[in-house]
mmCIF file of C-alpha atoms and ligand atoms in Angstrom:
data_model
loop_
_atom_site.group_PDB
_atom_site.id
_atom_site.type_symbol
_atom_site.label_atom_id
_atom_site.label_comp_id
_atom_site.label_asym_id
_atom_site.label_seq_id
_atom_site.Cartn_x
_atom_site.Cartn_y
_atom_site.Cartn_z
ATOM 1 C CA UNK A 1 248.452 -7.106 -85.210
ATOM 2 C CA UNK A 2 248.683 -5.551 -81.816
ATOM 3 C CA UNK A 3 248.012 -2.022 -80.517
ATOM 4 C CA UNK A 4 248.170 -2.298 -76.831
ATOM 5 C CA UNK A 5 247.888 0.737 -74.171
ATOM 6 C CA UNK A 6 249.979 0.087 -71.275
ATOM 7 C CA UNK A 7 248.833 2.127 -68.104
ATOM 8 C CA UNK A 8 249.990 2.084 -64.434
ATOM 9 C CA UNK A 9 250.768 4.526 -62.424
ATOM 10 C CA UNK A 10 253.966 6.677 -62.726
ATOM 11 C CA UNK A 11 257.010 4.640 -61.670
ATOM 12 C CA UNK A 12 255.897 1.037 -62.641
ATOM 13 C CA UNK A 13 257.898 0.500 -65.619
ATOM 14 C CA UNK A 14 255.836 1.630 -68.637
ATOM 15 C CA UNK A 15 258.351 3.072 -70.483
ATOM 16 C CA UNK A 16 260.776 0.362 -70.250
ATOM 17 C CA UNK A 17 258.513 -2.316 -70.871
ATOM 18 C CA UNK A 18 257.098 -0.807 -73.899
ATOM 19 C CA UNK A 19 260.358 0.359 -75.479
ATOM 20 C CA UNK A 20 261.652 -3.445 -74.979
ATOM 21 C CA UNK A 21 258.256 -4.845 -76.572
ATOM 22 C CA UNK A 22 258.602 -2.593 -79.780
ATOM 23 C CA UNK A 23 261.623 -3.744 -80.467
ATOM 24 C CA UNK A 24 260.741 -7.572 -80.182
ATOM 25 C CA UNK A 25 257.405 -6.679 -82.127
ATOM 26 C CA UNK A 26 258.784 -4.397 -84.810
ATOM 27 C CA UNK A 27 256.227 -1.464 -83.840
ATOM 28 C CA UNK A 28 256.533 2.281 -82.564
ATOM 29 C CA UNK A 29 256.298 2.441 -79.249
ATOM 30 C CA UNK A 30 254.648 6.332 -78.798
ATOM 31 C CA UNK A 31 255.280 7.846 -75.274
ATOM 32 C CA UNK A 32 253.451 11.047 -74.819
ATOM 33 C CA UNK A 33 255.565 11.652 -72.642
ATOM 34 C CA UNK A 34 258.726 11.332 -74.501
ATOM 35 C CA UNK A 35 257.407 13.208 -76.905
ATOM 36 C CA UNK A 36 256.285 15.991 -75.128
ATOM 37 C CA UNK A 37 260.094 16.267 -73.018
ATOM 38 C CA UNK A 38 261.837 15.987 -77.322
ATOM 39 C CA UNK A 39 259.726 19.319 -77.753
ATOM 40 C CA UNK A 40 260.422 20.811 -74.291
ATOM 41 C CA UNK A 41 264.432 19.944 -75.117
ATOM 42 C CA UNK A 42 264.237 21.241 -78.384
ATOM 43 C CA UNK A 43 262.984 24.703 -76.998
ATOM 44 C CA UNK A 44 259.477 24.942 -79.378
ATOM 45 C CA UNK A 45 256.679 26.920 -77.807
ATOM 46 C CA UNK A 46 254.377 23.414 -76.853
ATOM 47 C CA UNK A 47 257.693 22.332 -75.431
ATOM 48 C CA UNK A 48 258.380 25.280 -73.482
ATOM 49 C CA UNK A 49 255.013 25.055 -72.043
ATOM 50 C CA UNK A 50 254.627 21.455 -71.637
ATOM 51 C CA UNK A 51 257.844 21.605 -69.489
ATOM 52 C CA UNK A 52 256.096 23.420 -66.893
ATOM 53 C CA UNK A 53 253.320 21.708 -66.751
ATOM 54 C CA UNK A 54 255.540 18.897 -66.246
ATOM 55 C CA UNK A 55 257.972 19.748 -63.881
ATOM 56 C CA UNK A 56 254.716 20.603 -61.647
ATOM 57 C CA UNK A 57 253.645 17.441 -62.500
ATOM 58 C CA UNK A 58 250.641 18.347 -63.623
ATOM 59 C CA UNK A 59 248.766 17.161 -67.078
ATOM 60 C CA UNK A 60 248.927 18.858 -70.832
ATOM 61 C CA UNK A 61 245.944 19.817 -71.678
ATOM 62 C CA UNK A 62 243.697 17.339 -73.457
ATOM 63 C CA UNK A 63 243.076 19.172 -77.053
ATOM 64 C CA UNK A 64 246.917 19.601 -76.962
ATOM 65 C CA UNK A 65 247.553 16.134 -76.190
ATOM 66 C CA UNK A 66 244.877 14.563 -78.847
ATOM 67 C CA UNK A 67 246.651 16.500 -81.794
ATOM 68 C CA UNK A 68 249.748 14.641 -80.811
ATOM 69 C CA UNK A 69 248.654 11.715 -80.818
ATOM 70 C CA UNK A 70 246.383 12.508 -84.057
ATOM 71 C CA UNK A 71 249.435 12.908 -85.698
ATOM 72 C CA UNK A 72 251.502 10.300 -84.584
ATOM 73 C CA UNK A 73 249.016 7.534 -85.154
ATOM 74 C CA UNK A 74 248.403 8.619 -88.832
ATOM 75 C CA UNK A 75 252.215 7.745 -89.354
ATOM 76 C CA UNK A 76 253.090 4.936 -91.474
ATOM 77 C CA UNK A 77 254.613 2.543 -89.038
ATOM 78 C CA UNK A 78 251.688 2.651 -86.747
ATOM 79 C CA UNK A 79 250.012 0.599 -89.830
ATOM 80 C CA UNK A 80 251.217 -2.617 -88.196
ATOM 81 C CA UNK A 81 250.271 -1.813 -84.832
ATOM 82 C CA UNK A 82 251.410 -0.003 -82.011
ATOM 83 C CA UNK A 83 252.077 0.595 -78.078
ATOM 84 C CA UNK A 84 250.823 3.861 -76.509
ATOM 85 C CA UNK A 85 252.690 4.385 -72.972
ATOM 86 C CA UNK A 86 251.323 7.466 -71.444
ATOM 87 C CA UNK A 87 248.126 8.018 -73.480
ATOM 88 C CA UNK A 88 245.269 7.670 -72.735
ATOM 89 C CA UNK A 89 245.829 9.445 -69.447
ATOM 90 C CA UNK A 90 242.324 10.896 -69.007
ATOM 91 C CA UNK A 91 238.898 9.395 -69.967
ATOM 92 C CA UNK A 92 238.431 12.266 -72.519
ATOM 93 C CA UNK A 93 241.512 11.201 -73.919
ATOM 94 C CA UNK A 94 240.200 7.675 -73.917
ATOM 95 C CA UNK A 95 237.090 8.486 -75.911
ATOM 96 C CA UNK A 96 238.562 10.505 -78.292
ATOM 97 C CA UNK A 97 240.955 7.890 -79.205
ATOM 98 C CA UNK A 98 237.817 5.256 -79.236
ATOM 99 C CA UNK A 99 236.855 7.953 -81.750
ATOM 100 C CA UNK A 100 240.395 7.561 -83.638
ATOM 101 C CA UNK A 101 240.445 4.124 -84.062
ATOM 102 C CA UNK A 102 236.757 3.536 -85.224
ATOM 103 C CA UNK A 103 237.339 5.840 -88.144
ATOM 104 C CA UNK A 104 240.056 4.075 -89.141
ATOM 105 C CA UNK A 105 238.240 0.454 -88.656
ATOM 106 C CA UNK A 106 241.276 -0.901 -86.546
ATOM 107 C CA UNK A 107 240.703 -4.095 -84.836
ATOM 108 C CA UNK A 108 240.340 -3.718 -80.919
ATOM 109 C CA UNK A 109 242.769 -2.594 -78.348
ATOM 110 C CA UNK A 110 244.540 -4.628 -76.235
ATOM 111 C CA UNK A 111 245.151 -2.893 -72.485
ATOM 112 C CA UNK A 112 247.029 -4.070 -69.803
ATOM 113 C CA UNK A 113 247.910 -2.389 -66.207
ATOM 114 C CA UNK A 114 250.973 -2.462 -64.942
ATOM 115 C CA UNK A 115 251.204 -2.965 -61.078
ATOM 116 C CA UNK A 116 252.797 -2.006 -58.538
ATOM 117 C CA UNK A 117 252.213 -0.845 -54.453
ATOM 118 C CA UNK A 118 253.194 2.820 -53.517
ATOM 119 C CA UNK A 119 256.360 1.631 -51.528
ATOM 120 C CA UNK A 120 257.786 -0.109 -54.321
ATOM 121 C CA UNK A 121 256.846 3.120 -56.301
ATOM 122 C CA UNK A 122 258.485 5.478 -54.102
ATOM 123 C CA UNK A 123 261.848 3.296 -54.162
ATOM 124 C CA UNK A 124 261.649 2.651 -58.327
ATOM 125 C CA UNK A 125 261.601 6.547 -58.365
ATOM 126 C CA UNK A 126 264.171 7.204 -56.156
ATOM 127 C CA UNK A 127 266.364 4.934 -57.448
ATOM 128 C CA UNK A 128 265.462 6.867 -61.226
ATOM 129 C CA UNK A 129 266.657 10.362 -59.762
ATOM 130 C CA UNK A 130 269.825 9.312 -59.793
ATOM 131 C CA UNK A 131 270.342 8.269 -63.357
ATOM 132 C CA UNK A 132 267.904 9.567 -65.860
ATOM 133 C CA UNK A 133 267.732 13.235 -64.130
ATOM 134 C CA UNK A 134 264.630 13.576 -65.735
ATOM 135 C CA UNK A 135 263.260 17.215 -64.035
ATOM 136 C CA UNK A 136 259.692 15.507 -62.795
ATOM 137 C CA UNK A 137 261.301 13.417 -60.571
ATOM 138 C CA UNK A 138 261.739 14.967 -57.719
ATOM 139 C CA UNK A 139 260.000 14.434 -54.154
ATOM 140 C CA UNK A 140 257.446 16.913 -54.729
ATOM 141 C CA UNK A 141 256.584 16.470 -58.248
ATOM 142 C CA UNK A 142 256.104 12.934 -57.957
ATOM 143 C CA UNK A 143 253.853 13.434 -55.219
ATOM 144 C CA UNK A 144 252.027 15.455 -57.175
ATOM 145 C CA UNK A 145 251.926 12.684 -60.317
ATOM 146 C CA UNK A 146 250.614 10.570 -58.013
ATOM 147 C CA UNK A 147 247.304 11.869 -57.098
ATOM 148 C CA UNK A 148 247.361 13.575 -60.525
ATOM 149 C CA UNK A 149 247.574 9.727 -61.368
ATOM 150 C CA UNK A 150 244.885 8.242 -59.030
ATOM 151 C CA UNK A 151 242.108 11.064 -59.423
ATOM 152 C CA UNK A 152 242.490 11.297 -63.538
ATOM 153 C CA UNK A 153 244.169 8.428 -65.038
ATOM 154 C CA UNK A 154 242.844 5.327 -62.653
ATOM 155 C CA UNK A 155 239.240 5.404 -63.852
ATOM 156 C CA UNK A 156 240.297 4.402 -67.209
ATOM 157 C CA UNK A 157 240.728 0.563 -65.368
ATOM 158 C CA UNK A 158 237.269 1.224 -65.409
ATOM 159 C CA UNK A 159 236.581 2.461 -68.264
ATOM 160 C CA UNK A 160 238.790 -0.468 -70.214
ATOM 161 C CA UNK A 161 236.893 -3.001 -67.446
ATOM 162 C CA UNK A 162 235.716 -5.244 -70.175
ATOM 163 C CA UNK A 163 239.456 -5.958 -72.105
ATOM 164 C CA UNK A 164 242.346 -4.869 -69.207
ATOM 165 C CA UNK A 165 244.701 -7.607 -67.595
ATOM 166 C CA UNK A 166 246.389 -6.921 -64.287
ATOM 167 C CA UNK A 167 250.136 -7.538 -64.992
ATOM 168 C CA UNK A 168 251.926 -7.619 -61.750
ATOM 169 C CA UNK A 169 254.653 -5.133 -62.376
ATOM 170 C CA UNK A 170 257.025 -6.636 -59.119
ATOM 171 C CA UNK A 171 260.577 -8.483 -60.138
ATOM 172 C CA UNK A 172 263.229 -7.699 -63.073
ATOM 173 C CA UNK A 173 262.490 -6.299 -66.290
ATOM 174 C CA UNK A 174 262.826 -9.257 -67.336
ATOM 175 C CA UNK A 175 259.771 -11.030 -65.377
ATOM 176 C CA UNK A 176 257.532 -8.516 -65.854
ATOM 177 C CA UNK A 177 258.578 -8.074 -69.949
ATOM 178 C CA UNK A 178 257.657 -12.278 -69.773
ATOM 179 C CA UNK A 179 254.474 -11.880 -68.040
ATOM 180 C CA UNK A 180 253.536 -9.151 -70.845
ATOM 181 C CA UNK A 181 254.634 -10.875 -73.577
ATOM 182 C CA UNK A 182 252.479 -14.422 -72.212
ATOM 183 C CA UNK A 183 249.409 -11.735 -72.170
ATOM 184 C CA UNK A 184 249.819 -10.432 -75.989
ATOM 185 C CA UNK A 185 249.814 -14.453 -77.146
ATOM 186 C CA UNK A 186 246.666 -14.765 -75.164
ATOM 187 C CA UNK A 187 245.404 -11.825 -76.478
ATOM 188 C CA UNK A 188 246.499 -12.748 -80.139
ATOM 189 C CA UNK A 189 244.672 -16.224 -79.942
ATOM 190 C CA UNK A 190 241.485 -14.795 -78.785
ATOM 191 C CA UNK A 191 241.669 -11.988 -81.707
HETATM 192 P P1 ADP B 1 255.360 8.638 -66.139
HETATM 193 O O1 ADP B 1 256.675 8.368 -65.507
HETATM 194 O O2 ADP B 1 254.351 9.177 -65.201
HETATM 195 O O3 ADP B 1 254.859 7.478 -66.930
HETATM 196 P P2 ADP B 1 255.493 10.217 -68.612
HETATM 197 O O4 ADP B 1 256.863 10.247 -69.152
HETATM 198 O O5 ADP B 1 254.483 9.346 -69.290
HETATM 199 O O6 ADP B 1 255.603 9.890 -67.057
HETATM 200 O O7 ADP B 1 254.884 11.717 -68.602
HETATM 201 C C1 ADP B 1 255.538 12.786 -67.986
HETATM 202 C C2 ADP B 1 254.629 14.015 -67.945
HETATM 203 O O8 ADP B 1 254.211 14.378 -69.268
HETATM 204 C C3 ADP B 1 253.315 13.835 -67.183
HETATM 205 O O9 ADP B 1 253.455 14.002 -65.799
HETATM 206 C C4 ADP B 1 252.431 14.913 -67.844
HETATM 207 O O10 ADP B 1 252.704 16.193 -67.339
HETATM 208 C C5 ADP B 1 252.868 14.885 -69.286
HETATM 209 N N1 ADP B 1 252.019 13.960 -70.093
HETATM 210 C C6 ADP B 1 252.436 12.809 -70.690
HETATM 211 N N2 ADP B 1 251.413 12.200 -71.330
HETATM 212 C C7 ADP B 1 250.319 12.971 -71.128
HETATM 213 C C8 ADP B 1 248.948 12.874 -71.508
HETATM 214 N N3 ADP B 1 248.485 11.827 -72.219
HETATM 215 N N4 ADP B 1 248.111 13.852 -71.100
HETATM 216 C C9 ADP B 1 248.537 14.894 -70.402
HETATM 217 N N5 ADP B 1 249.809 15.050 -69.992
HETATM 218 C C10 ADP B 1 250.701 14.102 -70.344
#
């Protein structure tokens, strides 16, 4: 079984990487951060509010974000494993889902970082503006999602030190989705 958290910083290809592995696995991929822009589209109060902590690119709050995820990992599907892309995204975040995932006696978690420098960042987002029009992209909020990124979301490589891989995040989807996949084999071995 494999529940993997994929982190990296905002631009690297999470999102498409773990929307491609579902699919070959058969398991929910769960993107906070699709969720969170569902609610904001369809207008509910978290969705309202999330939406402008977004478009500031700033973070939802932690309580707010662990009864999401609560939620969505006591859903049936996530029985057979899952992908978080987005979450953890703080190290209270982290612990609480250690907490999670003890009670429920689940086997461990397999993490890998997607990288990528800032330059090829900076062009992967650009290059996004144009066709997802996703309201967080601009200059300014991105800026902003960066250090956001670096100041609360990098110490979890730390935190995860003793069961993160590097996966170089440079090349097609393609590369990058073979390099992950060559990781989750190792990782399956080992288990
Ligand atoms: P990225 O392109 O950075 O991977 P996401 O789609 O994962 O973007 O998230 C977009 C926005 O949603 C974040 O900038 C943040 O405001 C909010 N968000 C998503 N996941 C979380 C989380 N785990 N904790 C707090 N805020 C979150």
């Amino acid at each position: 079984m494999i529940r993997l958290i994929l982190l990296g910083p905002p631009g690297a290809g999470k999102g498409t990487q773990a929307a491609r592995l579902a699919t070959e696995l058969g398991i929910p991929h769960i993107s906070t951060g699709v969720i969170l822009r569902d609610a904001a589209r369809a207008g509910t109060e978290l969705g309202r509010k999330a939406k402008e902590i977004m478009d500031c690119g700033h973070l939802v709050g932690d309580d707010v974000m662990l009864g999401i995820i609560r939620e969505r990992l006591a859903e049936d599907d996530c029985g057979r494993g899952f992908i978080l892309d987005g979450f953890p995204r703080t190290i209270p975040q982290a612990e609480a889902l250690d907490g999670l995932l003890d009670e429920a006696e689940t086997p461990p978690l397999a993490v890998a970082n997607l990288e990528l420098d800032e330059d090829e960042l900076r062009q992967r987002i650009a290059g996004r503006r144009g066709e997802d029009q996703r309201s967080d992209d601009s200059e300014e909020t991105m800026l902003n999602r960066f250090h956001v990124y670096q100041k609360q979301t990098e110490p979890l490589l730390d935190y995860y030190r003793d069961r993160v891989s590097a996966i170089d995040g440079r090349g097609t989807v393609d590369t990058v989705f073979e390099r992950l996949t060559s990781l989750l084999a190792s990782t399956e071995e080992r288990a």
